[in-house]
Every structure is written in structure tokens, then in C-alpha cells.
PDB file of C-alpha atoms and ligand atoms in Angstrom:
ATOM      1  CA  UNK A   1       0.000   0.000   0.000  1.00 62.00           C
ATOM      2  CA  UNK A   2       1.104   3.640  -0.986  1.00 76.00           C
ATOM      3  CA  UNK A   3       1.526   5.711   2.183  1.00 89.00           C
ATOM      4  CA  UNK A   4      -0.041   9.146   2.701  1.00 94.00           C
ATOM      5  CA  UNK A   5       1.666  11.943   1.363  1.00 95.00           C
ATOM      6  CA  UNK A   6       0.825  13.950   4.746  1.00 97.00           C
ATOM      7  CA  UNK A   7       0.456  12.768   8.038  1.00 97.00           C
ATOM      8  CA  UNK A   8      -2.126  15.516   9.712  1.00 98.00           C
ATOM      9  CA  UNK A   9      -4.486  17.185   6.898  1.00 98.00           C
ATOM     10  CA  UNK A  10      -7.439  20.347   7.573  1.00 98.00           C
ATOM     11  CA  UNK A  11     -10.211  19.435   5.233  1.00 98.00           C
ATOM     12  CA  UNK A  12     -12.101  22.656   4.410  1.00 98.00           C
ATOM     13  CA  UNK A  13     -15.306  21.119   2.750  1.00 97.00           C
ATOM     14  CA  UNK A  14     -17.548  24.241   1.309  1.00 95.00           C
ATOM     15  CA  UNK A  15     -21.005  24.918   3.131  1.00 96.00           C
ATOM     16  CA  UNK A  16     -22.647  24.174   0.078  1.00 94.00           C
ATOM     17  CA  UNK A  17     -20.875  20.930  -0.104  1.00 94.00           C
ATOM     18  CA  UNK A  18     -22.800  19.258   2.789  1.00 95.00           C
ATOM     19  CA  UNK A  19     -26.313  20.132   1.193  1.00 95.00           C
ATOM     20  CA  UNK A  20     -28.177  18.441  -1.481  1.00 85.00           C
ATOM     21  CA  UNK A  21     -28.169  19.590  -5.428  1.00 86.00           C
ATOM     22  CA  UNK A  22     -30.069  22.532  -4.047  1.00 86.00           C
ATOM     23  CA  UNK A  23     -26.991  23.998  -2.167  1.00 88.00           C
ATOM     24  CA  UNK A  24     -29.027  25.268   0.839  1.00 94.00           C
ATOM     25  CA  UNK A  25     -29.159  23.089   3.915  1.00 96.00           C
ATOM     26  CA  UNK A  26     -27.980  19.734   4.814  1.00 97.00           C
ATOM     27  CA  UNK A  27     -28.800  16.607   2.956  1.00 97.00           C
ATOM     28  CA  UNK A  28     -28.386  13.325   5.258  1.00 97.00           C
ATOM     29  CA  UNK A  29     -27.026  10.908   2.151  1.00 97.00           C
ATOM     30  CA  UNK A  30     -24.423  13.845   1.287  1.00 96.00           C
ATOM     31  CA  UNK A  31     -23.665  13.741   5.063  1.00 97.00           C
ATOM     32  CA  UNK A  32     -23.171  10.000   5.388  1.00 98.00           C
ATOM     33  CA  UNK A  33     -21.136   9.909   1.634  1.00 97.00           C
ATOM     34  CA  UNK A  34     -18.667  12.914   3.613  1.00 97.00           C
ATOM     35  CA  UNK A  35     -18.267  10.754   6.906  1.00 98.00           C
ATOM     36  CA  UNK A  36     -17.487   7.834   4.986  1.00 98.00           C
ATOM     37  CA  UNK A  37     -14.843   9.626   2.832  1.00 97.00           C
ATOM     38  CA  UNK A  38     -13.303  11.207   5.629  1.00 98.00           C
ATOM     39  CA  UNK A  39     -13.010   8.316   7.700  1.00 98.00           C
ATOM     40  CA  UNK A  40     -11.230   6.266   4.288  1.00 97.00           C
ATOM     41  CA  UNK A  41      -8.627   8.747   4.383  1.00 96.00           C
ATOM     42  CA  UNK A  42      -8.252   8.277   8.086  1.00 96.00           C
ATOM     43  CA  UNK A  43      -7.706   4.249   7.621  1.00 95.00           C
ATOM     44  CA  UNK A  44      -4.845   5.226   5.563  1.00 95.00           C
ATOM     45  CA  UNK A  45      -2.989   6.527   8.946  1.00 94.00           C
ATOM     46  CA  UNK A  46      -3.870   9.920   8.633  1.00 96.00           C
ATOM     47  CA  UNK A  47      -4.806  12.840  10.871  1.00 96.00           C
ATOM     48  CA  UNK A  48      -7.813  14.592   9.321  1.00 97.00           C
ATOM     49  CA  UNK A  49      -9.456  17.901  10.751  1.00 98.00           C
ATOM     50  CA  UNK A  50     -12.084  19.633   9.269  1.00 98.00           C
ATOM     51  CA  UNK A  51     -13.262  23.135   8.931  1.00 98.00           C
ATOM     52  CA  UNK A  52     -16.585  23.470   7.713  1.00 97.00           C
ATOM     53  CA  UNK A  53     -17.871  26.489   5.884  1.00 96.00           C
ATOM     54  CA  UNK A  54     -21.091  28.074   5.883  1.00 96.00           C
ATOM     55  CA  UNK A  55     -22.727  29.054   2.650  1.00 94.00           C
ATOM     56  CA  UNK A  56     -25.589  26.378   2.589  1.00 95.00           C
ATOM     57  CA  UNK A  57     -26.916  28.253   5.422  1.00 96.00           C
ATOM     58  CA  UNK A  58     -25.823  31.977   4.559  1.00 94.00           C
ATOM     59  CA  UNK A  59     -24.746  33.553   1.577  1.00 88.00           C
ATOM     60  CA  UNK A  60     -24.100  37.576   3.666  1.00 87.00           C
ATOM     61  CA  UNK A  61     -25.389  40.397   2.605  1.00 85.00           C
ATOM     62  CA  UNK A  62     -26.793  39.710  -1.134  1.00 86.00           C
ATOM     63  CA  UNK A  63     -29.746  40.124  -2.164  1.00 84.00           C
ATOM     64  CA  UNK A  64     -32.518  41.202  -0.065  1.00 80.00           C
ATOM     65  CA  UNK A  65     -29.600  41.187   2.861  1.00 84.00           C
ATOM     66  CA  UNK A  66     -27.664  44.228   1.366  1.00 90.00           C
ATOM     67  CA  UNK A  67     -27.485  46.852   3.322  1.00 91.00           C
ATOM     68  CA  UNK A  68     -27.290  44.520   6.593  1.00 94.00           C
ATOM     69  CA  UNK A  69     -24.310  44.809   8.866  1.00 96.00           C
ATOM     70  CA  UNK A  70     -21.467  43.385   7.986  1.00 96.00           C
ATOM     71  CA  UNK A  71     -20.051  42.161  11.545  1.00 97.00           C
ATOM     72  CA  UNK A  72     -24.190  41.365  12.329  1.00 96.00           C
ATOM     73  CA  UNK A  73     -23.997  39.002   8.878  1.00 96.00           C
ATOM     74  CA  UNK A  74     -20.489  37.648   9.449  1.00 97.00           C
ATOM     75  CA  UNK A  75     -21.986  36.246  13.190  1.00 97.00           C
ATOM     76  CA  UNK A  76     -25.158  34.569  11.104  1.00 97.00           C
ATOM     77  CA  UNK A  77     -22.550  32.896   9.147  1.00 97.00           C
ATOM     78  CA  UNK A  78     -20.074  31.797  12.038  1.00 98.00           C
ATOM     79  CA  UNK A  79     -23.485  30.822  13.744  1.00 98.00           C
ATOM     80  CA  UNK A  80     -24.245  28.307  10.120  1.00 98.00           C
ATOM     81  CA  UNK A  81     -21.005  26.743  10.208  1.00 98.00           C
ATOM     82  CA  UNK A  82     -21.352  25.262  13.627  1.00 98.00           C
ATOM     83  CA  UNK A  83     -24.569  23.991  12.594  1.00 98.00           C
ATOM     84  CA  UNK A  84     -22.799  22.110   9.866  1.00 98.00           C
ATOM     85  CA  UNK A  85     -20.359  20.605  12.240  1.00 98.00           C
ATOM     86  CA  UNK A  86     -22.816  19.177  14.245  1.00 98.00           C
ATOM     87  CA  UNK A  87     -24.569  17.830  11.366  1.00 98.00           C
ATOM     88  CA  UNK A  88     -21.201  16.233  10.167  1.00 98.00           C
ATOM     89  CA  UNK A  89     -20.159  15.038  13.745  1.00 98.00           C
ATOM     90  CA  UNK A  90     -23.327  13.193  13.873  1.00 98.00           C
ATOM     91  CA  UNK A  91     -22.514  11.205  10.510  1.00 98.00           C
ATOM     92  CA  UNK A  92     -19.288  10.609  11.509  1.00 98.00           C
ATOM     93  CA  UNK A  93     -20.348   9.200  15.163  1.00 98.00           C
ATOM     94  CA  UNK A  94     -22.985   7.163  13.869  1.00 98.00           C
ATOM     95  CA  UNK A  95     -20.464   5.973  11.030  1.00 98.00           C
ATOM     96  CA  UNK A  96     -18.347   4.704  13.956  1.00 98.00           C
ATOM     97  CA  UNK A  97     -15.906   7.973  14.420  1.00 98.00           C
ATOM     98  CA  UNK A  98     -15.456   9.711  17.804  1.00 98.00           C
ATOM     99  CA  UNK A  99     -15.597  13.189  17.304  1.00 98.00           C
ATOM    100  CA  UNK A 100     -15.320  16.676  18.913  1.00 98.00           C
ATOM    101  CA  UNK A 101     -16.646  19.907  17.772  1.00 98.00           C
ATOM    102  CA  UNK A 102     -14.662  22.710  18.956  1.00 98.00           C
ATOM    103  CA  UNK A 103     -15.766  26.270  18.257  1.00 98.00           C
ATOM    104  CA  UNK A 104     -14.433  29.980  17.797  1.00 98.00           C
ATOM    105  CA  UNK A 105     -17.418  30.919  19.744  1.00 98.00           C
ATOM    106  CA  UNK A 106     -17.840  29.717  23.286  1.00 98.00           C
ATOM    107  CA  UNK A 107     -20.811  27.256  23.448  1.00 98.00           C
ATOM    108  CA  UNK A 108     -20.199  25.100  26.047  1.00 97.00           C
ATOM    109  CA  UNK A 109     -23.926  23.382  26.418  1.00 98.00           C
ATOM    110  CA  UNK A 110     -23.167  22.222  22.159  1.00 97.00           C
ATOM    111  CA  UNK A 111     -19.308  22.093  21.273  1.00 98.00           C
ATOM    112  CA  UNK A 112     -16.411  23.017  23.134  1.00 98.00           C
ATOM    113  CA  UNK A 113     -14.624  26.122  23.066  1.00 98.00           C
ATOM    114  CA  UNK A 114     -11.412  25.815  21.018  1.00 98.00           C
ATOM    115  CA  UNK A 115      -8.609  25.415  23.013  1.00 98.00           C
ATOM    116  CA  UNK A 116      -5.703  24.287  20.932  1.00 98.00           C
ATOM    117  CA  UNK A 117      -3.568  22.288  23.669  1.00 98.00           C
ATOM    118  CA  UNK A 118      -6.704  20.576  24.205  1.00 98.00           C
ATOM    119  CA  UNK A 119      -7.465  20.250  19.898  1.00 98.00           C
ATOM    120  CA  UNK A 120      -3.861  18.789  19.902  1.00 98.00           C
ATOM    121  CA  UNK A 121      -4.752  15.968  22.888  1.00 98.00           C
ATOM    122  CA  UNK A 122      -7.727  15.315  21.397  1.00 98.00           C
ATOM    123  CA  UNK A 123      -5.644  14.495  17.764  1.00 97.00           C
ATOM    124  CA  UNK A 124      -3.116  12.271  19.784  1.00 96.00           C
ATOM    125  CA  UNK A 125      -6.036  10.593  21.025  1.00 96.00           C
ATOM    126  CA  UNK A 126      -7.115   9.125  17.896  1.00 95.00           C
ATOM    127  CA  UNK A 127     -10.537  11.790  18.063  1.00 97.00           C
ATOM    128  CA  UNK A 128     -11.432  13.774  15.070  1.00 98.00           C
ATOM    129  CA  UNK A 129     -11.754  17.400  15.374  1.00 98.00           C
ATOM    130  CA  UNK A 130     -13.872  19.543  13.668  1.00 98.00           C
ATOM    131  CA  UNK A 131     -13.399  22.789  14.374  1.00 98.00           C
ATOM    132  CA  UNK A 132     -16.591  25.603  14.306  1.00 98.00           C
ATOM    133  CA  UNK A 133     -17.657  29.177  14.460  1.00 98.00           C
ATOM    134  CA  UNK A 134     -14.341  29.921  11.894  1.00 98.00           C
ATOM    135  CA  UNK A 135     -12.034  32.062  13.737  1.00 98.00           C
ATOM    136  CA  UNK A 136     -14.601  33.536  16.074  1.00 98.00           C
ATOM    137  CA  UNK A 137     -14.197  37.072  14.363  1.00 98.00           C
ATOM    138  CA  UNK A 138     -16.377  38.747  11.694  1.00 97.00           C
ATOM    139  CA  UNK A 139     -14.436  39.553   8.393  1.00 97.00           C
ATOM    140  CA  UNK A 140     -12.335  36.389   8.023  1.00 97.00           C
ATOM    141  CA  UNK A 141     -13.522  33.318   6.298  1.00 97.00           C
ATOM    142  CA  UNK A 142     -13.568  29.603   6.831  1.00 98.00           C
ATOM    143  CA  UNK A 143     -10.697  29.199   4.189  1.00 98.00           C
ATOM    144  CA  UNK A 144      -8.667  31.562   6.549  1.00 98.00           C
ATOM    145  CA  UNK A 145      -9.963  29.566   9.578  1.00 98.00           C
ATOM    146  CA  UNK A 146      -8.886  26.576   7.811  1.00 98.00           C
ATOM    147  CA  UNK A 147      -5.511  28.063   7.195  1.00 98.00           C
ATOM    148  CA  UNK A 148      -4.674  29.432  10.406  1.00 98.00           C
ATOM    149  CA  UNK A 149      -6.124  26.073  12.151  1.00 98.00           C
ATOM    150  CA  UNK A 150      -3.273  24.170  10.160  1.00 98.00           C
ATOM    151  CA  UNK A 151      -0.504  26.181  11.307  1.00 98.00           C
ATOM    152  CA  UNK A 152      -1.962  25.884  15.014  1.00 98.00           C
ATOM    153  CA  UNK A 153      -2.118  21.990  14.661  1.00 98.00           C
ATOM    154  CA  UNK A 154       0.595  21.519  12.894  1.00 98.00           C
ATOM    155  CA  UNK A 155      -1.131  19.915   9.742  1.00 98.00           C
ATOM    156  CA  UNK A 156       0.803  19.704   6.419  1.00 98.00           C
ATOM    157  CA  UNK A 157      -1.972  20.799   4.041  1.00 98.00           C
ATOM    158  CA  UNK A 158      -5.194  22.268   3.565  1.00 98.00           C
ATOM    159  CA  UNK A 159      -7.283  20.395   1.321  1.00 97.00           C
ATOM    160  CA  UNK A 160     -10.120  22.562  -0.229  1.00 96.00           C
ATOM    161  CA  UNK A 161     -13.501  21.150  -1.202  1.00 94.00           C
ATOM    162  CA  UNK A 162     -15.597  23.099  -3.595  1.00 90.00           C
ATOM    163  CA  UNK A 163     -19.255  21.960  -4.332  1.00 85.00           C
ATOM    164  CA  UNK A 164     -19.858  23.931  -7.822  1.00 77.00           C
ATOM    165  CA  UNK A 165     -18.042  21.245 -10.521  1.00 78.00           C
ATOM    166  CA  UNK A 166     -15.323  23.291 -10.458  1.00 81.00           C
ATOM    167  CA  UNK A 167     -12.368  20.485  -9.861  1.00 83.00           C
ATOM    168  CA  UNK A 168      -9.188  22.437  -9.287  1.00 87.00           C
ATOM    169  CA  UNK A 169      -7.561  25.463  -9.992  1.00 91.00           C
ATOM    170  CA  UNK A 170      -8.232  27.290 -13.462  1.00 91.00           C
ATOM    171  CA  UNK A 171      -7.353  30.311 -15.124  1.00 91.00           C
ATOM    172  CA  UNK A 172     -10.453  31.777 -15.231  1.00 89.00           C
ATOM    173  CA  UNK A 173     -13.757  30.991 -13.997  1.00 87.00           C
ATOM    174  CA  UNK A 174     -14.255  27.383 -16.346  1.00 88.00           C
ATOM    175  CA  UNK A 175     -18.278  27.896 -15.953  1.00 87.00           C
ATOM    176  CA  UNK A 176     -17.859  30.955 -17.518  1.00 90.00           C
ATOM    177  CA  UNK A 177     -14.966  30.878 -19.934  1.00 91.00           C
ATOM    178  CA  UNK A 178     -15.082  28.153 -22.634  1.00 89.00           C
ATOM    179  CA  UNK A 179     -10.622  28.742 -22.859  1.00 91.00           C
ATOM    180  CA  UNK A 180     -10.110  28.309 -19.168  1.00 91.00           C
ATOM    181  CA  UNK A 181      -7.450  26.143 -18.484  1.00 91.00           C
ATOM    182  CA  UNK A 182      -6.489  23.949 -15.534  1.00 92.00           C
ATOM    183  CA  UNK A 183      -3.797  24.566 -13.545  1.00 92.00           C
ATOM    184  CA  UNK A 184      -1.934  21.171 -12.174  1.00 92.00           C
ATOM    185  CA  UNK A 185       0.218  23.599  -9.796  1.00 94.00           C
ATOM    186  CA  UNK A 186       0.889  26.882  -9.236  1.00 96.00           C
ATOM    187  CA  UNK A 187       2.281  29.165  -6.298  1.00 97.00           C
ATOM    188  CA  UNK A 188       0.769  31.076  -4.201  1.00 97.00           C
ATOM    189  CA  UNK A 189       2.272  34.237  -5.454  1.00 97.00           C
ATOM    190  CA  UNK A 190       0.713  33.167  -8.809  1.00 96.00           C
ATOM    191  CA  UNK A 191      -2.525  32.828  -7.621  1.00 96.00           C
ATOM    192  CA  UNK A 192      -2.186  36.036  -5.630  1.00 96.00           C
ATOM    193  CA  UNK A 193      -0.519  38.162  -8.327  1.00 96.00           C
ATOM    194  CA  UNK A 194      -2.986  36.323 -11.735  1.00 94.00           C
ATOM    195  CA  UNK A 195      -6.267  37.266  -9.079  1.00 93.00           C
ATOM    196  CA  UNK A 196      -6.897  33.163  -9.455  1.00 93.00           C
ATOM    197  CA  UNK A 197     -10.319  32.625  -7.608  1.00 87.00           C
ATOM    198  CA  UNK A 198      -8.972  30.062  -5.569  1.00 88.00           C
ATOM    199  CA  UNK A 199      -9.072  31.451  -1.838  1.00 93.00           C
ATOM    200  CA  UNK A 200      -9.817  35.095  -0.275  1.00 94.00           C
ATOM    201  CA  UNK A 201      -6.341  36.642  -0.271  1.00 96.00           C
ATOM    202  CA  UNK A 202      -5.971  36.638   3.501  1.00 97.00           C
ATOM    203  CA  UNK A 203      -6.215  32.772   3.262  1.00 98.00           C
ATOM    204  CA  UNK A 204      -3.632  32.127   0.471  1.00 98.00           C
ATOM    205  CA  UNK A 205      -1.017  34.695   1.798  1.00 98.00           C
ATOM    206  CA  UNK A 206      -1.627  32.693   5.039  1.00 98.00           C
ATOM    207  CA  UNK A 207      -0.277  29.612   3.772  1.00 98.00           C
ATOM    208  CA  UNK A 208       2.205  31.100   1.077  1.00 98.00           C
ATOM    209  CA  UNK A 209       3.896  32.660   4.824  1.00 98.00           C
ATOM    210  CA  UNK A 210       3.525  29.289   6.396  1.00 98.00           C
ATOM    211  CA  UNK A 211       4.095  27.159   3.546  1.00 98.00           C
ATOM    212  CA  UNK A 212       1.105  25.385   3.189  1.00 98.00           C
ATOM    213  CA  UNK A 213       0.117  23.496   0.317  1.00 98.00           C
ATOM    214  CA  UNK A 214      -3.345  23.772  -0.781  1.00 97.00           C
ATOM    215  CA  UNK A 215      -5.204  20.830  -2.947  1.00 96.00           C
ATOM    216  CA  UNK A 216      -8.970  22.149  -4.594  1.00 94.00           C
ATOM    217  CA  UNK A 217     -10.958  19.501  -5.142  1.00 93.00           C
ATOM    218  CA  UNK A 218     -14.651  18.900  -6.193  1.00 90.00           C
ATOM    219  CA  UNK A 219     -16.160  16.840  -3.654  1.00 87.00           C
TER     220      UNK A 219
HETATM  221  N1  LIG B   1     -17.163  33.858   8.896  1.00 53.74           N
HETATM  222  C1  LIG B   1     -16.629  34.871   9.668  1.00 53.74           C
HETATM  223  N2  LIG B   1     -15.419  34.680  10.253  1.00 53.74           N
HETATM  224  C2  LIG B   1     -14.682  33.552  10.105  1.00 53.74           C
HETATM  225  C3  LIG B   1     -15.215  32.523   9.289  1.00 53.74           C
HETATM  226  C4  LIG B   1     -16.445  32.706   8.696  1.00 53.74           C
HETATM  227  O1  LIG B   1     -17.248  35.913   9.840  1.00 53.74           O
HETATM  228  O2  LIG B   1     -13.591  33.451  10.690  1.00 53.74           O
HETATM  229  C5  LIG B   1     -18.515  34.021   8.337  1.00 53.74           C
HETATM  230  C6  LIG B   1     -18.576  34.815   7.048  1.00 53.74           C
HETATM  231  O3  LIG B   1     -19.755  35.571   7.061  1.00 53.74           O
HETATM  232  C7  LIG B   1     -18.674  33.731   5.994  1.00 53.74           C
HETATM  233  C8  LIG B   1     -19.518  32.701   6.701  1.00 53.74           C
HETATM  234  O4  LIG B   1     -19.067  32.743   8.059  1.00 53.74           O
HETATM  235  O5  LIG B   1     -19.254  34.219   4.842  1.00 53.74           O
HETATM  236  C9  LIG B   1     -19.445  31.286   6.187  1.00 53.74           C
HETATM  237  O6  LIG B   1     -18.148  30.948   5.842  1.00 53.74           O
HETATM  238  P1  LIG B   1     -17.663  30.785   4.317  1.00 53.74           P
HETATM  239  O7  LIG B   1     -18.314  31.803   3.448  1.00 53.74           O
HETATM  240  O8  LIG B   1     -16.187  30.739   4.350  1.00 53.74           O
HETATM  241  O9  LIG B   1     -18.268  29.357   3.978  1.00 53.74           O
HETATM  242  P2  LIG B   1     -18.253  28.550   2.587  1.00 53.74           P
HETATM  243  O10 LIG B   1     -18.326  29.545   1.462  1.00 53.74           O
HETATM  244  O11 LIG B   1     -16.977  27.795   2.547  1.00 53.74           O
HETATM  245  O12 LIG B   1     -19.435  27.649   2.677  1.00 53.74           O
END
């Protein structure tokens, strides 16, 4: 058997990528499909942490939200992601994976607040951690959170999944431009300097400073 390429991973799976076709809410065989997938890659020996995002729940302020406050709409969203990571705990426990859900946000009746000593015992333990409520401060994002969670836990790489059929990194939107073409690798810089729509900025000049690899993938 090939061995992992990394031994302790953050899996950012998109909000949207936990929800039905629709892309709003949660969808249980989705759910189960995820647990099942993240506990395979666990079997192979490695550490996987997830950050879920939020956007099946809450998109911010479009539509009939502009206009709303943007720390107000950036708590609605924190508020969405934990929701998601007790949805996904719950598939994972009933697929036979202990679990914790640690959040940004002190919740203590629901999750735990994330305390990273205690994130890093829980990894050593053999737990999965999923970590909630994105860095517990409007104006960031979950790829950020997922970012700055792999430099806290030590994790090699953060592995990005996107919902929309968009399976790695082009040069342009592919949806939209019939010429787009797929990028096998590329540096941060690149994506940073080209304006590729891979990650917010914050995120990617996260892990270009802390050398993190990133890995898009459609899930
Ligand atoms: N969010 C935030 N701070 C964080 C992480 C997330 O305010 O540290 C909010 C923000 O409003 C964001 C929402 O939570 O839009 C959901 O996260 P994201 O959009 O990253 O989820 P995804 O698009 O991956 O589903």
C-alpha cells in the first residue's frame, strides 16, 4: 500500500458541499457519503481535521440582505457553520468515528470552546476534530480559519472542497470561460498576483507565509 503523502491534513469542505443539489441546507445521504470519505482517508494513517464552511446556510449580505451589517452578517454565518459541524459530527459518530466539535465561539452546552492544547490531545487521542464558528471574528472566512487552524495543529496541508463542478484550480472561472485552463500547480504568489479565484487573499497569503500546500478539489 502507498503511504499518505501527509500525516495531519485540515479538510475545508464548502457549506454548500454538505447540502443536497439545491446547495441550501444539509442533505443526510451527502452527510453519510462525507463521513465515509473522511473516515477512508483516516484508515490510511492519517490525521484529518475539518473546517466546515457556511454558505448552505448563509450567503451575507446579497440580495434582499444588502445593506445589513457586515459584523451582524459575518456572526449569522459563524453561527451556520457550527450547525454544519454538528450535522457532520453526527454522521461521523454514527459511522463509527469519535468526534469533537470545537468552536471559535464559546458554546459550552453544544461544542467546546477551542482550546488548541486541548485540539492537539484530542488528535493524539485518535478523536477527530472539527473545528466551528471559523475564527470567532467577523471579516475572516472559513478558508482563513482553515488556514490558520493548520498552522496551530501543525497539519501539512489544507485540502479545499468546492461543491460547484469546479475540480481544481483554473485560469479563469471554467463555468464561464469556454478557454479556461487547468492549472496542475501553481504558487501562491501566482494565484495572488494572476487574481486566481482560488481562496480570499488573507487565506492564500496565510499559507504562502507558512508554507502550506493547498489541494482544490470537487467533492
Ligand atoms: N465567517 C466569519 N469569520 C470567520 C469565518 C467565517 O465571519 O472566521 C462568516 C462569514 O460571514 C462567511 C460565513 O461565516 O461568509 C461562512 O463561511 P464561508 O463563506 O467561508 O463558507 P463557505 O463559502 O466555505 O461555505
Amino acid at each position: 500500500m502507498t503511504s499518505p503523502r501527509w500525516k495531519r491534513i485540515v479538510f475545508k469542505p464548502s457549506g454548500e458541499a454538505l447540502a443536497g443539489d439545491s446547495g441550501q441546507g444539509l442533505d443526510g445521504d451527502t452527510l453519510a457519503a462525507t463521513a465515509r470519505e473522511i473516515i477512508a482517508v483516516r484508515d490510511m494513517g492519517v490525521d484529518v481535521t475539518v473546517v466546515v464552511g457556511g454558505g448552505n446556510f448563509w450567503r451575507g449580505r446579497q440580495g434582499a440582505m444588502t445593506g445589513m451589517d457586515a459584523t451582524q452578517s459575518d456572526h449569522i454565518g459563524m453561527l451556520g457553520t457550527v450547525m454544519n459541524a454538528l450535522a457532520l459530527q453526527d454522521a461521523l459518530e454514527r459511522a463509527g468515528q469519535t468526534t469533537r466539535v470545537m468552536s471559535a465561539i464559546e458554546m459550552p452546552r453544544i461544542a467546546e470552546p477551542y482550546i488548541r492544547r486541548r485540539a492537539m490531545r484530542h488528535l493524539e487521542k485518535g478523536r477527530l476534530v472539527i473545528f466551528a464558528a471559523g475564527t470567532g471574528n467577523p471579516y475572516f472566512t472559513t478558508d482563513t480559519t482553515a488556514a490558520l487552524r493548520a498552522a496551530e495543529v501543525g497539519a501539512e496541508a489544507v485540502l479545499k472542497g468546492t461543491h460547484s463542478g469546479v475540480d481544481g484550480i483554473y485560469s479563469a472561472d471554467p463555468r464561464l470561460e469556454a478557454d479556461a485552463g487547468k492549472l496542475t500547480a501553481v504558487s501562491h504568489l501566482e494565484v495572488l498576483n494572476r487574481g486566481l479565484k482560488v481562496m480570499d487573499s488573507t487565506a492564500i497569503t496565510f499559507c504562502m507565509d507558512n508554507r502550506l500546500p493547498i489541494i482544490v478539489f470537487d467533492v
